[in-house]
Short mmCIF file of C-alpha atoms in Angstrom, two decimals:
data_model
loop_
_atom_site.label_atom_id
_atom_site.label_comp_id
_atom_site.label_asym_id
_atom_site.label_seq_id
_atom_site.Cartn_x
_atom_site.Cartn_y
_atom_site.Cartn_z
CA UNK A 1 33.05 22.52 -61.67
CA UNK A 2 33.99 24.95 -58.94
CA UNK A 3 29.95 25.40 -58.38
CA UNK A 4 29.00 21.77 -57.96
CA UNK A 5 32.10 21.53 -55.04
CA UNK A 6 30.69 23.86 -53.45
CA UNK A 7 27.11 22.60 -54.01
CA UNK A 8 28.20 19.36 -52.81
CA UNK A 9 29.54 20.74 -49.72
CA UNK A 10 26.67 22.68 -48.80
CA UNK A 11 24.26 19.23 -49.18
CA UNK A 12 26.83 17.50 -46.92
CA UNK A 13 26.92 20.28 -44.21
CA UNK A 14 22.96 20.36 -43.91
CA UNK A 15 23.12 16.29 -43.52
CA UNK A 16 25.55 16.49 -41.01
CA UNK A 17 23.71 19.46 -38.73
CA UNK A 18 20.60 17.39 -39.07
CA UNK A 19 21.83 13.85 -38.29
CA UNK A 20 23.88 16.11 -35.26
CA UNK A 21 20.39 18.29 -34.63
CA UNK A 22 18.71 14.56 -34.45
CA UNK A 23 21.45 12.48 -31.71
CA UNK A 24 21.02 15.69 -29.66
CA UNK A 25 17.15 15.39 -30.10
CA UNK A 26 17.01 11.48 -29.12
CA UNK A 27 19.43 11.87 -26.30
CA UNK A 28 18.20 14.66 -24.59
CA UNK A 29 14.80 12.54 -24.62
CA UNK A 30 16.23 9.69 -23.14
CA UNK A 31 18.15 11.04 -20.25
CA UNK A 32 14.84 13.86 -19.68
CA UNK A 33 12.16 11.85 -19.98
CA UNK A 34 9.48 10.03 -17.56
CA UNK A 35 11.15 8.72 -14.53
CA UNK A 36 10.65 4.88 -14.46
CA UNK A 37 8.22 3.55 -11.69
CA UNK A 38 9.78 1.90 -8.86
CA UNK A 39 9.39 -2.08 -8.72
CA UNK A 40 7.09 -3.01 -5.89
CA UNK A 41 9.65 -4.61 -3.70
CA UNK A 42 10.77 -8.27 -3.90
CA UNK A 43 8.89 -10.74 -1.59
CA UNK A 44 9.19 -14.33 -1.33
CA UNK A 45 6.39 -16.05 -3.67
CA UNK A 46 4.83 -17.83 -0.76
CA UNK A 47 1.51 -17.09 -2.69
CA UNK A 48 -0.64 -18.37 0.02
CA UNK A 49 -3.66 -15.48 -0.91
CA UNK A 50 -4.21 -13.20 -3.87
CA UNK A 51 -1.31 -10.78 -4.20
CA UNK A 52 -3.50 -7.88 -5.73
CA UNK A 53 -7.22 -7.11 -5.39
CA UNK A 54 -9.63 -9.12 -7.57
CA UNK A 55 -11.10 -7.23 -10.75
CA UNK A 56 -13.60 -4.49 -10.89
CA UNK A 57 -16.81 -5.31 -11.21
CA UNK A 58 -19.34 -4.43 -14.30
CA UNK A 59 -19.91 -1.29 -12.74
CA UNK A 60 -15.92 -0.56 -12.11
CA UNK A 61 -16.66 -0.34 -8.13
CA UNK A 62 -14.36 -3.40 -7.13
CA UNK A 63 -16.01 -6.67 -5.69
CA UNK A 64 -16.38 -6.09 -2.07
CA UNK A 65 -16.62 -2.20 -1.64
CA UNK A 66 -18.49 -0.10 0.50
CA UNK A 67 -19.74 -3.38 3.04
CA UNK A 68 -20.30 -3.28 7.00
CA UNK A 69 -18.36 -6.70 7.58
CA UNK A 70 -15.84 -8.86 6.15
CA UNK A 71 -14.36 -12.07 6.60
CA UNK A 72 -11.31 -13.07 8.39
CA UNK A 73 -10.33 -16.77 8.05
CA UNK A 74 -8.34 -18.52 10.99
CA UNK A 75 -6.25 -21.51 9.71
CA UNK A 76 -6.32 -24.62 11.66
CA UNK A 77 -3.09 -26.30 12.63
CA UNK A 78 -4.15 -28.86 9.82
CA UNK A 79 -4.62 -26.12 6.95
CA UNK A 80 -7.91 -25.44 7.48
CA UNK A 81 -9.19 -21.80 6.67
CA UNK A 82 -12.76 -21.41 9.02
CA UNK A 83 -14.26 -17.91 7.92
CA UNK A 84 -15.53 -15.39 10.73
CA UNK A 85 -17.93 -12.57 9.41
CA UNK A 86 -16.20 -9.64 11.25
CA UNK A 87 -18.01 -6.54 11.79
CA UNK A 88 -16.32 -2.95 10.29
CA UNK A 89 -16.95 0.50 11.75
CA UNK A 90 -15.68 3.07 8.91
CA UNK A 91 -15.49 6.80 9.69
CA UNK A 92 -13.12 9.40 7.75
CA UNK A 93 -10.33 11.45 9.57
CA UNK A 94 -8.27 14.04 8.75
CA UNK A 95 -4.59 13.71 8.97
CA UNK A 96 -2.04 17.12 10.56
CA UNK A 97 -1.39 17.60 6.84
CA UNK A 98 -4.93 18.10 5.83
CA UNK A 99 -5.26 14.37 3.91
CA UNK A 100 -8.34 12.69 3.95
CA UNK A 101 -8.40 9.20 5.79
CA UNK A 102 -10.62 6.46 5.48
CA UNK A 103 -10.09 4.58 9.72
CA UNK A 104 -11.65 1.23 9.09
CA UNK A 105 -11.85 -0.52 12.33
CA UNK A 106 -12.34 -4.40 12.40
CA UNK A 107 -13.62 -5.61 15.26
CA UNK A 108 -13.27 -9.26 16.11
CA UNK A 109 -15.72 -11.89 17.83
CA UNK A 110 -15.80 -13.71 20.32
CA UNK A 111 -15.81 -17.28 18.22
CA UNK A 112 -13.33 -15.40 16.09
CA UNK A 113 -10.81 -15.04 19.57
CA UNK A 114 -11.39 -18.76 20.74
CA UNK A 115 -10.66 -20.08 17.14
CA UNK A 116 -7.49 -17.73 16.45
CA UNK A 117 -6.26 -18.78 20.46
CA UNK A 118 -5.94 -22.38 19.41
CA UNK A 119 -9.41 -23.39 20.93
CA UNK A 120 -12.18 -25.25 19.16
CA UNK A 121 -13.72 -23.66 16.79
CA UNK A 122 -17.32 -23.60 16.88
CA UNK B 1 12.83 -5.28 5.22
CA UNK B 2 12.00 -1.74 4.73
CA UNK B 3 11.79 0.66 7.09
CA UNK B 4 9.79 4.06 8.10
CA UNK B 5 10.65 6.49 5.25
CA UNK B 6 8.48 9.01 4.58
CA UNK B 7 8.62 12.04 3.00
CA UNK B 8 7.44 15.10 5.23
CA UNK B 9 3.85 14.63 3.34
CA UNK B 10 3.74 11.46 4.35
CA UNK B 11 4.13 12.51 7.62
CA UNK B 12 0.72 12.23 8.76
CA UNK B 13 -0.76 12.21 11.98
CA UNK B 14 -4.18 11.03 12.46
CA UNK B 15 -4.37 12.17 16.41
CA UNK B 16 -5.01 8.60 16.81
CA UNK B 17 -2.28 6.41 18.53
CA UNK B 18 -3.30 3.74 15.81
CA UNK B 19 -1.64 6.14 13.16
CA UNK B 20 1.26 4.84 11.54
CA UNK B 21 3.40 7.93 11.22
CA UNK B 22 6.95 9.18 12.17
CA UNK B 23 6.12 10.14 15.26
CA UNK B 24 3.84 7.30 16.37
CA UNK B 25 6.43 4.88 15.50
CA UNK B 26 8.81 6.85 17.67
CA UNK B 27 6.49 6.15 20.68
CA UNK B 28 7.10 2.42 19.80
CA UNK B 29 10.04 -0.63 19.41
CA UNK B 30 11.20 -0.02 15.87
CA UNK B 31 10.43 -3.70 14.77
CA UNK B 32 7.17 -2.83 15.55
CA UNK B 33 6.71 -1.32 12.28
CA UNK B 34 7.14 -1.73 8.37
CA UNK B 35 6.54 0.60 5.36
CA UNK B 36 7.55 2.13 2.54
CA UNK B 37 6.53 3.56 -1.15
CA UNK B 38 5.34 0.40 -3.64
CA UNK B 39 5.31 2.88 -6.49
CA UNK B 40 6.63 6.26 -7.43
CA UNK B 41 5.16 8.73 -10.16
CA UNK B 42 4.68 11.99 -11.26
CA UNK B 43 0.99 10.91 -11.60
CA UNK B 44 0.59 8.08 -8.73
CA UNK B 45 2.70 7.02 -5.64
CA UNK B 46 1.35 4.06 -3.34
CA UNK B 47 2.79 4.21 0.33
CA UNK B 48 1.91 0.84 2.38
CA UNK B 49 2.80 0.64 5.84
CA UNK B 50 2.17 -2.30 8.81
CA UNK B 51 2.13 -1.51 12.51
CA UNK B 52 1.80 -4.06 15.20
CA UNK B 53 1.36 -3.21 18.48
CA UNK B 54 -0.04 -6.39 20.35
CA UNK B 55 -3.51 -6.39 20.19
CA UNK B 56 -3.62 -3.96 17.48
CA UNK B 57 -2.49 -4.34 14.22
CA UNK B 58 -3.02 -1.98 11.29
CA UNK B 59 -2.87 -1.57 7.42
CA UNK B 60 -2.05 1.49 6.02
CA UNK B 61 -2.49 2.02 2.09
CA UNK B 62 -1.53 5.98 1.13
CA UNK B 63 -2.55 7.88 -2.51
CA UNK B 64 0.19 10.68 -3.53
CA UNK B 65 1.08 12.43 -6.60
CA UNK B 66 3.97 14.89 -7.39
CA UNK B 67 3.60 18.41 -6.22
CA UNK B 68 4.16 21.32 -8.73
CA UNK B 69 5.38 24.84 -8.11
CA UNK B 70 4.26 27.14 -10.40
CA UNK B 71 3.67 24.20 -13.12
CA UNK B 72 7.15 23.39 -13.41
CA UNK B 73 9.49 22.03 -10.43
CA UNK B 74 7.78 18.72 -9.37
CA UNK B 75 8.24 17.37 -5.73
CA UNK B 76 7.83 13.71 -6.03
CA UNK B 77 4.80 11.67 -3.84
CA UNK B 78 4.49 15.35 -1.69
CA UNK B 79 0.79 15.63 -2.46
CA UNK B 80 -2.24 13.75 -1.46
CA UNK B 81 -4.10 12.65 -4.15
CA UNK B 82 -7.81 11.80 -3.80
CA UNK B 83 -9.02 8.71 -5.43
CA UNK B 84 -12.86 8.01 -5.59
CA UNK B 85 -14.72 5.24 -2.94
CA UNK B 86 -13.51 1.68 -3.55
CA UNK B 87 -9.88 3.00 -5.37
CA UNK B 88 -7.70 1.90 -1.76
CA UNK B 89 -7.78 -1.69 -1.15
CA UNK B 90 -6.04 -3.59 1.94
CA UNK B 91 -5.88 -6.94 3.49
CA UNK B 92 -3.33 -8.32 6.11
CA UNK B 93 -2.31 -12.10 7.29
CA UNK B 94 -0.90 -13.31 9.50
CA UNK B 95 2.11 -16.16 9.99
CA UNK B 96 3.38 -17.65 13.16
CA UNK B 97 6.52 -20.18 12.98
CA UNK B 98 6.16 -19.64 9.45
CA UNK B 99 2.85 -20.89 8.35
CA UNK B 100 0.14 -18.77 7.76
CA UNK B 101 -2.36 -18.80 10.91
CA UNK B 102 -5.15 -16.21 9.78
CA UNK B 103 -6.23 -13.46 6.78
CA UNK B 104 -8.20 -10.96 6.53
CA UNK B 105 -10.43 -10.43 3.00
CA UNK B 106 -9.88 -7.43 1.19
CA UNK B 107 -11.22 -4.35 2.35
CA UNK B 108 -11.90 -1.30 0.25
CA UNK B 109 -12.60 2.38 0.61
CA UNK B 110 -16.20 3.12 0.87
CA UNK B 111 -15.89 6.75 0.18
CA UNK B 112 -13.68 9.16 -1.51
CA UNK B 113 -10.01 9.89 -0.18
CA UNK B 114 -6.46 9.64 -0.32
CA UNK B 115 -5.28 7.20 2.33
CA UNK B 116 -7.08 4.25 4.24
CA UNK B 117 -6.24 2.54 7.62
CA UNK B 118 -7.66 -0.62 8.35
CA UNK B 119 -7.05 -1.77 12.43
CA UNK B 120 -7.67 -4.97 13.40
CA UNK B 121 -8.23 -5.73 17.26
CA UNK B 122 -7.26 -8.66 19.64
CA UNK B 123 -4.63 -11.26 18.71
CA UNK B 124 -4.36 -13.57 15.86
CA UNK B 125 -3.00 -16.78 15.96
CA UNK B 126 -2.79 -17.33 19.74
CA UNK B 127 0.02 -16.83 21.73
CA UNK B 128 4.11 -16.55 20.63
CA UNK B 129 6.00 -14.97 17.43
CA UNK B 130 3.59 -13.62 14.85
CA UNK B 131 4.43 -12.22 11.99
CA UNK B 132 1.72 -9.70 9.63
CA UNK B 133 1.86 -9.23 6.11
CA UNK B 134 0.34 -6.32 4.70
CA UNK B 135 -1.06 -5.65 0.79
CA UNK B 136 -1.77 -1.90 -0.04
CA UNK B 137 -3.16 -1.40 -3.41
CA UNK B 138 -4.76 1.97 -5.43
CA UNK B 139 -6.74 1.80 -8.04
CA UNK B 140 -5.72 4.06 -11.15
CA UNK B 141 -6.67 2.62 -14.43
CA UNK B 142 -5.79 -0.60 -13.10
CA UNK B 143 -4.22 -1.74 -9.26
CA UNK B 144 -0.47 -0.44 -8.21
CA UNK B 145 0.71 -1.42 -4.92
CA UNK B 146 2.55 -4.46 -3.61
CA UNK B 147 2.84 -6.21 -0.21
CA UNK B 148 5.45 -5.84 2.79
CA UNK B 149 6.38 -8.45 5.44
CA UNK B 150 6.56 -7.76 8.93
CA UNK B 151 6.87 -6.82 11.46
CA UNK B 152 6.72 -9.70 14.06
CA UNK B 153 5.76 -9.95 17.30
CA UNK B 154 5.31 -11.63 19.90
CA UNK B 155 2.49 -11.70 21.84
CA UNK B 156 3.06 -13.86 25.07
CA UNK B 157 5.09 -10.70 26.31
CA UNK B 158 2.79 -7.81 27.59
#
């Protein structure tokens, strides 16, 4: 009789180390783990253009990469969106703290000027 | 709005008064520019940042990771991290009394690197108050970034 106490006490000792062994376990997980990424922050949804770059293409180099121009589009008082083929000079820098920086300079045309100044668009 | 707060990594200077850093900011009205981090990993930090100074305005998307000493003590978005050619992606508009006057498509890294700045010359949208929008994306296993108004300007004043 006095055995099985004492039995019985030993079973409920090792259940209550391991249940205590296990809260530690979980907690010390939750308050250690992987910092949460930061939300992008909160803009007004005035969704007039994509809000993030369009897929990659078959070959996982996204739509558009690695071109000489791109288009800028001037909106016209009525809503209008006339596209402009703007020329891009690309040339890499490096930055005081040794980064590597990709200086993509857009340059604008003429047509491009007259239409974004309010003028007639060609 | 957010303002300039970079970490001292982020602290770059391109010797170029396009560069959108501490100290080039200094040089300029505060409202003249916008930026901030869009995301903040051990793995992956995005910085965007906006800059207009009248006929220039510029897009800055930055790639960072966590720095570690000796394996262990991490220093969060201190290190530039290199992503390969068409990983930065940027693309501005622009808004004057509100409605949108003029965007730009997006433009991606053509080569390998861990920032991208993309200037656009002249003015947009004529004379008066206009405001730029800036998106700032990185590409790692899918696009994390985000977009930040401002600033505003206005360009009948010299």
């Amino acid at each position: 009789m006095m055995m099985n106490k004492v039995r019985a006490g030993l079973i409920l000792s090792t259940v209550a180390v391991c249940a205590a062994f296990a809260t530690a376990t979980v907690a010390s997980a939750a308050l250690g783990g992987t910092p949460e990424p930061l939300l992008p922050p909160a803009l007004p949804d005035d969704g007039t253009t994509e809000d993030s770059p369009p897929a990659l293409g078959p070959d996982g180099t996204p739509i558009g990469a690695d071109v000489d121009e791109i288009t800028v589009y001037i909106v016209t008082p009525d809503g209008e969106s006339i596209p402009f083929q703007a020329p891009v000079d690309r040339s890499i820098v490096s930055t005081a703290d040794g980064r590597q920086i990709e200086l993509v300079e857009v340059t604008s045309t003429p047509e491009m000027n007259e239409a974004s100044a309010g003028e007639d668009a060609p | 709005m957010i303002k300039i707060t970079k970490p001292v990594a982020a602290g770059l200077v391109l010797g170029s008064a396009l560069a959108i850093s501490p100290s080039a900011a200094d040089a300029h009205n505060s409202n003249d520019t916008e930026g901030g981090w869009h995301y903040r990993t051990d793995d992956l930090c995005v910085y965007g940042g906006n800059q207009f100074n009248h006929d220039v305005q510029t897009v800055e998307v930055g790639s960072y990771k966590a720095y570690s000493y000796f394996g262990a003590y991490k220093a969060s978005c201190q290190s530039g991290y290199t992503r390969p050619a068409g990983s930065l992606a940027a693309k501005a508009e622009w808004r004057k009394s509100g409605s949108l006057c003029a965007y730009s498509d997006w433009v991606y890294s053509s080569s390998s690197g861990q920032g991208m700045q993309v200037v656009f010359r002249n003015q947009k949208c004529g004379e008066g108050v206009v405001a730029m929008k800036g998106f700032h994306y990185v590409n790692h296993s899918g696009w994390y970034g985000g977009a930040i108004n401002g600033p505003s300007h206005d360009n009948s004043q010299k």
